[in-house]
Short mmCIF file of C-alpha atoms and ligand atoms in Angstrom, two decimals:
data_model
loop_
_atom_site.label_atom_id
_atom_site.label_comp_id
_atom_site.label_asym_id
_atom_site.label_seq_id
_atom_site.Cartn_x
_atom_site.Cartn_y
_atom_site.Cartn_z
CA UNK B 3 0.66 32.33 -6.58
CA UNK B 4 -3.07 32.16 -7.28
CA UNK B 5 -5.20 28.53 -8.27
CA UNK B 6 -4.97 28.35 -11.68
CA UNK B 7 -8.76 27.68 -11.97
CA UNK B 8 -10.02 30.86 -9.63
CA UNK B 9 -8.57 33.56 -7.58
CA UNK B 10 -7.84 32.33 -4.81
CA UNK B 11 -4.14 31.17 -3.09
CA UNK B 12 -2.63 28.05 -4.37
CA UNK B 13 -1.85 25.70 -1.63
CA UNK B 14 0.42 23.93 -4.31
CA UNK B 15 2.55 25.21 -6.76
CA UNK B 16 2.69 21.88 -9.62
CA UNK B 17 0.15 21.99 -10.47
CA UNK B 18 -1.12 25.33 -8.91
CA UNK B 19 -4.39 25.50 -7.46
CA UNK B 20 -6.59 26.64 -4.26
CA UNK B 21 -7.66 24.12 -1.54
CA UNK B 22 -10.74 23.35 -2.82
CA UNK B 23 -9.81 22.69 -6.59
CA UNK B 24 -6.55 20.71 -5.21
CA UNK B 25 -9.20 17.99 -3.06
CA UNK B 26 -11.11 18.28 -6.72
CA UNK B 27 -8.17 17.16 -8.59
CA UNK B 28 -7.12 14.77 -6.37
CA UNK B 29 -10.14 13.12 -5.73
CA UNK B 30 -11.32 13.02 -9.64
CA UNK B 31 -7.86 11.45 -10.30
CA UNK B 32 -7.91 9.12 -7.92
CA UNK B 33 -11.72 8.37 -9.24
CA UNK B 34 -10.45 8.31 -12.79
CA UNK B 35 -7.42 5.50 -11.93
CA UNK B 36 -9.87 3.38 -10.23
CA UNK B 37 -12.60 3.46 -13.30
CA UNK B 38 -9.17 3.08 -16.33
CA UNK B 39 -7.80 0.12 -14.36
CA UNK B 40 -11.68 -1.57 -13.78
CA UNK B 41 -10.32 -1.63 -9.81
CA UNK B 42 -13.59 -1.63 -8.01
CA UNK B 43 -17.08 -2.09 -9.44
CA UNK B 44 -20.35 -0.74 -7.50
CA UNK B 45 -21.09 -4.52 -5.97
CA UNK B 46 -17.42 -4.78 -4.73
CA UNK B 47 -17.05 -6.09 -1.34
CA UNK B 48 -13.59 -4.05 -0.92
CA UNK B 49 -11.13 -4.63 1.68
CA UNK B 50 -8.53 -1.96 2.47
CA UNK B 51 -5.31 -2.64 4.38
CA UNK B 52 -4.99 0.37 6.50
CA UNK B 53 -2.11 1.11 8.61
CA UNK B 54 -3.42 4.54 10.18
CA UNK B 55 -1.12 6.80 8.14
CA UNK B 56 -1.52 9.27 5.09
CA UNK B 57 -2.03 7.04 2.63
CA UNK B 58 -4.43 4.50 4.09
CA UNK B 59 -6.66 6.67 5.76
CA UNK B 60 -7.08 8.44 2.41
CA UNK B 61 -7.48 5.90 0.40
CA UNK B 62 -9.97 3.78 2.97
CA UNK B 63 -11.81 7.26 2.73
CA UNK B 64 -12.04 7.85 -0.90
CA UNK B 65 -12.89 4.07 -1.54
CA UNK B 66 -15.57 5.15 0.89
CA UNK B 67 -16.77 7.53 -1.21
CA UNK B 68 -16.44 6.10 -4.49
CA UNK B 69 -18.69 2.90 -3.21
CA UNK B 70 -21.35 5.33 -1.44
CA UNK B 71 -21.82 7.08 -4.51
CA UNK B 72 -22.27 4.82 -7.48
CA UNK B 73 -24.82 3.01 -4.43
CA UNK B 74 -24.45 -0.33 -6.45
CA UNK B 75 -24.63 -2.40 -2.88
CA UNK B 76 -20.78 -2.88 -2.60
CA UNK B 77 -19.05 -2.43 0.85
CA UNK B 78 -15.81 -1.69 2.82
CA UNK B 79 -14.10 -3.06 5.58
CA UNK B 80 -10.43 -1.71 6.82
CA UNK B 81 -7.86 -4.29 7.58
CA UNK B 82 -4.81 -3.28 10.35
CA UNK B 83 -2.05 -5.57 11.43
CA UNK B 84 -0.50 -5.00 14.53
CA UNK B 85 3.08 -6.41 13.64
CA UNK B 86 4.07 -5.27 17.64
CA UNK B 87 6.59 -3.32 17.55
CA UNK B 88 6.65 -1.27 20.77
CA UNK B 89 6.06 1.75 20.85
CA UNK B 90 4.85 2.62 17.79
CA UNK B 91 1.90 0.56 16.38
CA UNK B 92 -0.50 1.17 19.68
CA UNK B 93 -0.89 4.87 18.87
CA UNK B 94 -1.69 4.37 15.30
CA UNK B 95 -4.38 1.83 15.90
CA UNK B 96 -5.79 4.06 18.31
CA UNK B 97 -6.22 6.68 15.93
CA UNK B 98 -7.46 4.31 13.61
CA UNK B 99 -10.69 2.90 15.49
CA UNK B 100 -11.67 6.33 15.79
CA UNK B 101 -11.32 7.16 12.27
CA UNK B 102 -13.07 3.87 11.34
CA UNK B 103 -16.11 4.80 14.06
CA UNK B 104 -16.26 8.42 12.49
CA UNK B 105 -16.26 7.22 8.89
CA UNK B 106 -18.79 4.22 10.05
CA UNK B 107 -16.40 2.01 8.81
CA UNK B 108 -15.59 -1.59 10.28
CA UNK B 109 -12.31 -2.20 11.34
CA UNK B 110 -10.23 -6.03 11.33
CA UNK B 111 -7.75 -6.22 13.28
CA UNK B 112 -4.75 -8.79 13.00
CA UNK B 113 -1.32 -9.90 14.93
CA UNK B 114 1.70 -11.58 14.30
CA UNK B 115 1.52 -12.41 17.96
CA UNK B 116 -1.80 -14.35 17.66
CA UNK B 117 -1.02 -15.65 13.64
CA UNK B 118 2.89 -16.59 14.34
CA UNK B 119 3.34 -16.88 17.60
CA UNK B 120 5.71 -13.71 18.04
CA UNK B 121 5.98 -10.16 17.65
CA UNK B 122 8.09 -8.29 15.33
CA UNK B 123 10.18 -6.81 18.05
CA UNK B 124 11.18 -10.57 19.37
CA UNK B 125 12.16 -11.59 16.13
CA UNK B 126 14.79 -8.61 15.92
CA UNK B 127 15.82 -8.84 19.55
CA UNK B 128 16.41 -12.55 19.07
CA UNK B 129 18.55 -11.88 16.13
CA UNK B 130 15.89 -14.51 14.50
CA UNK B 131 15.72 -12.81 11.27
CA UNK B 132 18.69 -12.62 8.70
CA UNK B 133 19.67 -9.66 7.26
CA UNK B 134 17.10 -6.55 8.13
CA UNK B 135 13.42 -6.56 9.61
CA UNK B 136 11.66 -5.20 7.00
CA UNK B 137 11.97 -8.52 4.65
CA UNK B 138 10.27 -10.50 7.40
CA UNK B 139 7.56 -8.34 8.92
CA UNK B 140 6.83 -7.84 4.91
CA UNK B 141 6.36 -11.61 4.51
CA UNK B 142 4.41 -11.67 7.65
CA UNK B 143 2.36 -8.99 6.46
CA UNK B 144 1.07 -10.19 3.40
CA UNK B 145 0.26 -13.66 4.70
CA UNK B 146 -1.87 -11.96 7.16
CA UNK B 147 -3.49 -9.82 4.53
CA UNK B 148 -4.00 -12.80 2.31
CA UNK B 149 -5.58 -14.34 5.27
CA UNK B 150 -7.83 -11.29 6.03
CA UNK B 151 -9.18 -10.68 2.79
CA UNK B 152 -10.20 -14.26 2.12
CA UNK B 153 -14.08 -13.74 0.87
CA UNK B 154 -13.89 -10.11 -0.58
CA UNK B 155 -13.50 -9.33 -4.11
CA UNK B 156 -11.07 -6.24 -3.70
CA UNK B 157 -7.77 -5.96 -1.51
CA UNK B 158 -7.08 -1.89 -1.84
CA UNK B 159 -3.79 -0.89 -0.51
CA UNK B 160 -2.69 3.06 0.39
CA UNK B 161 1.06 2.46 -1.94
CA UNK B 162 1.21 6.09 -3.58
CA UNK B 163 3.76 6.91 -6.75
CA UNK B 164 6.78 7.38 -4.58
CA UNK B 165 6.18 4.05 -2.86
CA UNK B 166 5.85 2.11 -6.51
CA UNK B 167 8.73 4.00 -7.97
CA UNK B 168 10.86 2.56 -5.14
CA UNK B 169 9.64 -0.47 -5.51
CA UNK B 170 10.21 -0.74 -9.48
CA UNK B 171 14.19 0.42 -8.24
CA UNK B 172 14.12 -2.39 -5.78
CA UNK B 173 13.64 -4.75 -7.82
CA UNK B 174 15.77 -3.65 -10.56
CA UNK B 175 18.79 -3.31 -7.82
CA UNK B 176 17.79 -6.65 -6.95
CA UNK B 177 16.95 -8.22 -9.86
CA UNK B 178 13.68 -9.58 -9.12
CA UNK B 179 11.60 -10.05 -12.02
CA UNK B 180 9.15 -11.69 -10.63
CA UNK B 181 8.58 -9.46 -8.04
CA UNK B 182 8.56 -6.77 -10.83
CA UNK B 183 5.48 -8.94 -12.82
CA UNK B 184 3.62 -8.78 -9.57
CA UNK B 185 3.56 -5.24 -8.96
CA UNK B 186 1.60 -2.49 -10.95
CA UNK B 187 -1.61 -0.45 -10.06
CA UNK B 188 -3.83 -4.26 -10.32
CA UNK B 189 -2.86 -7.82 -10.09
CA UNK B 190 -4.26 -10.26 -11.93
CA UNK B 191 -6.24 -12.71 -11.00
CA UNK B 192 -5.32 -15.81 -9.58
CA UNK B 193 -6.54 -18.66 -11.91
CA UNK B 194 -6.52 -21.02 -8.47
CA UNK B 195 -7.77 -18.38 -6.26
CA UNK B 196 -5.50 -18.37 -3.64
CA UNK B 197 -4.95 -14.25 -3.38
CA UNK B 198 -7.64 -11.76 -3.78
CA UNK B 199 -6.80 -8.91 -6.87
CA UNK B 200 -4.59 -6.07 -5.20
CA UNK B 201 -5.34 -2.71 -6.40
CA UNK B 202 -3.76 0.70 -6.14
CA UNK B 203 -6.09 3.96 -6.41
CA UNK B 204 -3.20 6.20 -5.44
CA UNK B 205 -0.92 4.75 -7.53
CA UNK B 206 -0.48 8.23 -9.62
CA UNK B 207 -0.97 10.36 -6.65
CA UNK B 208 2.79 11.32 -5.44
CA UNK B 209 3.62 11.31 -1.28
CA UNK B 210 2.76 14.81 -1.17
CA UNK B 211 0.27 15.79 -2.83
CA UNK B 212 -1.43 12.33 -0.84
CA UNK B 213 0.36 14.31 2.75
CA UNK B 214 -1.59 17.55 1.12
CA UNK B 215 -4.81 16.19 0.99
CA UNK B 216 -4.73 14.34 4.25
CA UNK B 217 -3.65 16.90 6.18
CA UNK B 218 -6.35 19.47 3.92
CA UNK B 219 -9.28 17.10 5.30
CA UNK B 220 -8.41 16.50 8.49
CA UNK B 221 -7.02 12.96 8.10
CA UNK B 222 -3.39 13.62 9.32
CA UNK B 223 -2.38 11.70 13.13
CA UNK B 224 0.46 11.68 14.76
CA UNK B 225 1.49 8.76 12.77
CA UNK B 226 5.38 8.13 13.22
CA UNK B 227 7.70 6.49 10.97
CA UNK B 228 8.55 2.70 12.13
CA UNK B 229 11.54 3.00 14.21
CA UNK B 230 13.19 0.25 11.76
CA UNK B 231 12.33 1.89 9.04
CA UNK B 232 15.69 3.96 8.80
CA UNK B 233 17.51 0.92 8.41
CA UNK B 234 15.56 -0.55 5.38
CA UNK B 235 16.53 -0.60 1.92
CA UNK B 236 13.42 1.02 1.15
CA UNK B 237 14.90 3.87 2.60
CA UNK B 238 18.25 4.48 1.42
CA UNK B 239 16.47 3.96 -2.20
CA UNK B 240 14.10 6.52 -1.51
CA UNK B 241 16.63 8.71 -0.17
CA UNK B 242 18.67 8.22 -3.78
CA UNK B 243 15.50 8.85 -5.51
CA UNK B 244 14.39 11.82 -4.02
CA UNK B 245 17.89 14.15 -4.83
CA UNK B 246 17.50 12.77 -8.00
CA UNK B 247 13.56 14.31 -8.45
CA UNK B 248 14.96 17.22 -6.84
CA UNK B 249 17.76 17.50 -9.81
CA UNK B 250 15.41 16.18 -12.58
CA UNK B 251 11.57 17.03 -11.15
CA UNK B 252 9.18 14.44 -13.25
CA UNK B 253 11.59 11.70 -13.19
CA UNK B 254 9.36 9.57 -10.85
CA UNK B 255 6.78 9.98 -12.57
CA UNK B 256 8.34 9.24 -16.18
CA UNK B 257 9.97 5.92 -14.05
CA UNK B 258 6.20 4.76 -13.32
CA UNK B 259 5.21 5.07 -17.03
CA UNK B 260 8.33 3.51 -18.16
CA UNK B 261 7.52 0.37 -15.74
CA UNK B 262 3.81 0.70 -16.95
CA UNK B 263 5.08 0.77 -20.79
CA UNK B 264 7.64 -2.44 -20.59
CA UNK B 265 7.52 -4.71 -17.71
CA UNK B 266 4.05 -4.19 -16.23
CA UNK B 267 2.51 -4.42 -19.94
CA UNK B 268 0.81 -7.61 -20.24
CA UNK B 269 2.07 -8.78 -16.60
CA UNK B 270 0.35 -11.82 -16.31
CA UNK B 271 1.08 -13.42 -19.57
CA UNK B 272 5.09 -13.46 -18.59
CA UNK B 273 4.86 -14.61 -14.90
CA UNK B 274 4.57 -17.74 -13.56
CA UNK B 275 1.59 -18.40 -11.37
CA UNK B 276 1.60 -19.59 -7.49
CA UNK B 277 -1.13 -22.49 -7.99
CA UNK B 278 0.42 -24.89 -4.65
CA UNK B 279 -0.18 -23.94 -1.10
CA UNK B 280 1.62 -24.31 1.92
CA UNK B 281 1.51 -27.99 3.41
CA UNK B 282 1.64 -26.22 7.20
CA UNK B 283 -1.01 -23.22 6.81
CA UNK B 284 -2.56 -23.68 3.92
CA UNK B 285 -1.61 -20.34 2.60
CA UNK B 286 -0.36 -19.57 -1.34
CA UNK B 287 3.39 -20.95 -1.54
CA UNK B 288 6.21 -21.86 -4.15
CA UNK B 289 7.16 -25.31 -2.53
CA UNK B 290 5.88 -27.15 0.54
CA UNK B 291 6.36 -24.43 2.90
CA UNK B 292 5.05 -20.87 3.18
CA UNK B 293 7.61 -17.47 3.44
CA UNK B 294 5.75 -16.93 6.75
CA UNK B 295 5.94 -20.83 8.52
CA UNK B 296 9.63 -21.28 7.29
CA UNK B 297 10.07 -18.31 9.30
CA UNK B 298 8.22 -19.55 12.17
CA UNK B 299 9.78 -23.05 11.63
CA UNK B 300 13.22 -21.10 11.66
CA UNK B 301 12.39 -19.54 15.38
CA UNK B 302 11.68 -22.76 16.85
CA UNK B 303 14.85 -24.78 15.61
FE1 SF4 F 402 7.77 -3.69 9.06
FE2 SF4 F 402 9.96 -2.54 8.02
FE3 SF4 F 402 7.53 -1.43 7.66
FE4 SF4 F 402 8.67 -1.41 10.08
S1 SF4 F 402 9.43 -0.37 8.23
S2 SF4 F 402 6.52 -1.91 9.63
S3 SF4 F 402 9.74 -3.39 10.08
S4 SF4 F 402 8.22 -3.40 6.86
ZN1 ZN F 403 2.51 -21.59 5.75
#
């Protein structure tokens, strides 16, 4: 099939185009979601959790970009958290620093072992955790980018359209609206400043057209799926998801809209706001104690 904007070989069918017109498209969309949702402006001092796959490296990239060229003094700064999980997280952040040296880009770099005191890998081995991993190391997570933002105006993260349609099912399976309020392609802001905004530039880009333009400039590593991810809930709603796009093609994308149309529409007017912090760490918390230090507290009982 040829690119629907020259002669030359699509390299995807939906929509069809060549290499170069497909990084065009891309980019200018992912341009055109940060400028409709006011994500970044030119003075931002942006921080961009980065986790060395797909998605992160081209979002870290593209924020990159989108700073350097509107040169209105604002910066970037990657943030990766090593969760340690053997085996798999080494390699990644590897790959990372030398992205981060190529792309002159500083790189953070935090633990669970030096924040909490233990890895992710004890926590599972010592049966510590109810239920599966992924609900802790997420808690553990975004403490630790709460913790590394502090002082930026912008937290980017890499979450593409099949990550935020899963998450919209989550939390419909689940039931958790308030989870549901807190997602979307911004956050609001914090009245009492305890988080910094979260935004989304990919958050229209589907896994594989962001896998497509990775791998078209060069970005992809070896990066390898967690070895817990399998078991995760995440998964087996993905999973349900994606024979269901494959049935119905454009139903993830009609599922972000619908979110986007009801329950994201005027977000922060319906939630309630985290204004208390924890009495331990000092971090955002509903109640006395933090997701992350009743963890922590749990491990040492
Ligand atoms: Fe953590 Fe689960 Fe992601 Fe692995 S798959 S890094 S355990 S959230
Ligand atoms: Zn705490």
């Amino acid at each position: 099939m040829r690119c629907g904007a020259c002669t030359n070989n699509a390299v995807l069918l939906n929509p069809a185009y060549c290499k170069s017109h497909f990084v065009k498209y891309f980019e200018d969309k992912v341009f055109d979601t940060i400028k409709r949702f006011r994500m970044i402006t030119p003075s931002d001092r942006v921080c961009v959790a980065v986790s060395g796959g797909k998605d992160s490296l081209s979002v870290l990239y593209l924020v990159k970009k989108f700073l350097d060229a509107k040169k209105g003094g604002g910066s970037v700064v990657a943030l990766a958290i090593n969760e340690g999980i053997e085996g798999y997280r080494q390699k990644t952040l590897d790959d990372l620093k030398l992205f981060c040296s190529q792309q002159k880009i500083e790189l953070r770099l935090l633990s669970y072992k030096e924040e909490f005191g233990t890895t992710l890998d004890y926590l599972v081995q010592q049966k510590k955790i109810a239920g599966k991993p992924c609900g802790a190391c997420g808690t553990f997570r975004r403490s630790l980018l709460n913790r590394g933002s502090k002082g930026f105006d912008k937290l980017v993260t890499g979450h593409n359209m099949d990550d935020e349609v899963q998450a919209i099912m989550m939390n419909i399976f689940r039931h958790h609206l308030e989870l549901a309020l807190r997602s979307g392609p911004k956050t609001p802001q914090n009245p009492a400043g305890l988080f910094v905004q979260r935004v989304k530039p990919l958050y229209f880009c589907s896994e594989k057209e962001v896998r497509l333009y990775a791998h078209l400039q060069g970005f992809l590593t070896t990066f390898t799926e967690c070895p817990n991810a399998a078991v995760s809930f995440r998964a087996s709603v993905r999973d349900f998801i994606n024979e269901y796009e494959a049935k119905c093609p454009g139903t993830k994308s009609m599922i972000v809209q619908w979110f986007l149309d009801t329950i994201g529409k005027d977000s922060s007017k319906k939630r309630s706001v985290i204004s208390s912090v924890c009495l331990a760490c000092g971090e955002p918390a509903v109640g006395t104690r933090c997701g992350s230090c009743t963890i922590v507290e749990q491990l040492r009982a």
